[in-house]
Short mmCIF file of C-alpha atoms in Angstrom, two decimals:
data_model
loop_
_atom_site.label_atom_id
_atom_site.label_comp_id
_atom_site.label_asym_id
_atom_site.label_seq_id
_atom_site.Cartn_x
_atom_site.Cartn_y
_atom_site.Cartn_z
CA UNK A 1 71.21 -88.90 -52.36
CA UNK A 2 72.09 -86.56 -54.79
CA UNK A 3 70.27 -83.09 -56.20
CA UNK A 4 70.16 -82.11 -59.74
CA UNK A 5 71.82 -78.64 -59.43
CA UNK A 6 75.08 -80.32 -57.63
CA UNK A 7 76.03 -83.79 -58.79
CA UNK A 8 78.53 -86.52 -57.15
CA UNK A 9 81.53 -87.53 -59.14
CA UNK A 10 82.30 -90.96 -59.49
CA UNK A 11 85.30 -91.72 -56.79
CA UNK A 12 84.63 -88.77 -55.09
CA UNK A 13 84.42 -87.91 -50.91
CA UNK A 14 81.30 -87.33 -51.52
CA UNK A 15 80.27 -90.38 -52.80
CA UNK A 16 80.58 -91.44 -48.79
CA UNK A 17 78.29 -89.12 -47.42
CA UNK A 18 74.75 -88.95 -46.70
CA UNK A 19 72.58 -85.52 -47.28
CA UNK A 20 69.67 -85.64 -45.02
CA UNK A 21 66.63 -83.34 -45.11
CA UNK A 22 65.44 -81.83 -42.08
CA UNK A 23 61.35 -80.84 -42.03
CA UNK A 24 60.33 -79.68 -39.01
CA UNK A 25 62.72 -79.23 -35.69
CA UNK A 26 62.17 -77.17 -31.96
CA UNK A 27 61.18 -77.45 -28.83
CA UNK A 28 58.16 -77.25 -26.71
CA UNK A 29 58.12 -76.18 -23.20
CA UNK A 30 55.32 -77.28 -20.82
CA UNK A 31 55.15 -75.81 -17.29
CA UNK A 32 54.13 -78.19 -14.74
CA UNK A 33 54.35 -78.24 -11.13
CA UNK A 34 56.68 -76.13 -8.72
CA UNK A 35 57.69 -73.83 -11.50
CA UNK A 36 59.48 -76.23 -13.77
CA UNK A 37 58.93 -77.21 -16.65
CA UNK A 38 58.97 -80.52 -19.00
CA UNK A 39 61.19 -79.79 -22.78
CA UNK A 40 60.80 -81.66 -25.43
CA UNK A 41 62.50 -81.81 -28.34
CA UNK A 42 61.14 -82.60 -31.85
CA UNK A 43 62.70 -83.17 -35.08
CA UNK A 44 61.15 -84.41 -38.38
CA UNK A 45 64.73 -85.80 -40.32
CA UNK A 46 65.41 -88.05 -43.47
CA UNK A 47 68.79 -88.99 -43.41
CA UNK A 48 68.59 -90.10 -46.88
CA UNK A 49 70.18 -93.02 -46.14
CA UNK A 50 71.60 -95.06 -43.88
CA UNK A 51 73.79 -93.32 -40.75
CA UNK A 52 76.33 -95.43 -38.18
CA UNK A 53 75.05 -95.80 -34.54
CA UNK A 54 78.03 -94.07 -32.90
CA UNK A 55 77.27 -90.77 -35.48
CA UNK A 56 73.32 -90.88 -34.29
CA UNK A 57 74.28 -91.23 -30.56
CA UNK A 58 76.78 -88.02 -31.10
CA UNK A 59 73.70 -85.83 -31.92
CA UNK A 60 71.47 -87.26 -29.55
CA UNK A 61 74.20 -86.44 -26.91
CA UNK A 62 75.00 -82.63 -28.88
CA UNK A 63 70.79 -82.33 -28.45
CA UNK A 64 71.25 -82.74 -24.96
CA UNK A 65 73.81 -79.81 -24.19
CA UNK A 66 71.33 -77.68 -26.18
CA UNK A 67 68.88 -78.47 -24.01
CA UNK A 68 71.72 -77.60 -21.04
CA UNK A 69 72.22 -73.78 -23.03
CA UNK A 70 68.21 -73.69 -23.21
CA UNK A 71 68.05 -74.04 -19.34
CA UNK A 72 70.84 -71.74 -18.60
CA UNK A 73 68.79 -68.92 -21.04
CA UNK A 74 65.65 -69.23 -19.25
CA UNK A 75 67.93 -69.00 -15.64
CA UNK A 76 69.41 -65.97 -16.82
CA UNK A 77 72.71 -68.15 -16.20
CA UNK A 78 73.65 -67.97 -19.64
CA UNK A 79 77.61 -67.21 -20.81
CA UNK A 80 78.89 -66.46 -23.53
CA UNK A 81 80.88 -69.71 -25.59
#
């Protein structure tokens, strides 16, 4: 997909990649039993276009280590990257 202000040229590297549109994204955090909680993660995306497996199972892993940081944070075992 293209937008009006910023066309692709013909040939270009562009021409390759996808622009997606993210909506909506975060998290929600509901306690449950024994002081822990259940996070979920929620994410309203059009990927304007089509995206390889391998690239879709990279973010779902990168979502996962956010969730790891998210943890750490509410721990107070957070360090600095």
């Amino acid at each position: 997909a293209t937008h009006e202000s910023k066309p692709v040229e013909k040939d270009s590297l562009m021409m390759s990649l996808v622009r997606s549109e993210i909506g909506v994204s975060g998290y929600r955090c509901k306690r449950t039993a024994d002081n822990k909680c259940f996070l979920t993660y929620v994410v309203q995306a059009d990927p304007k276009g089509w995206i390889p497996t391998i690239a879709v199972n990279q973010i779902a892993l990168d979502q996962a280590q956010n969730v790891k940081r998210v943890k750490a944070e509410m721990e107070g075992k957070a360090t600095e990257d």
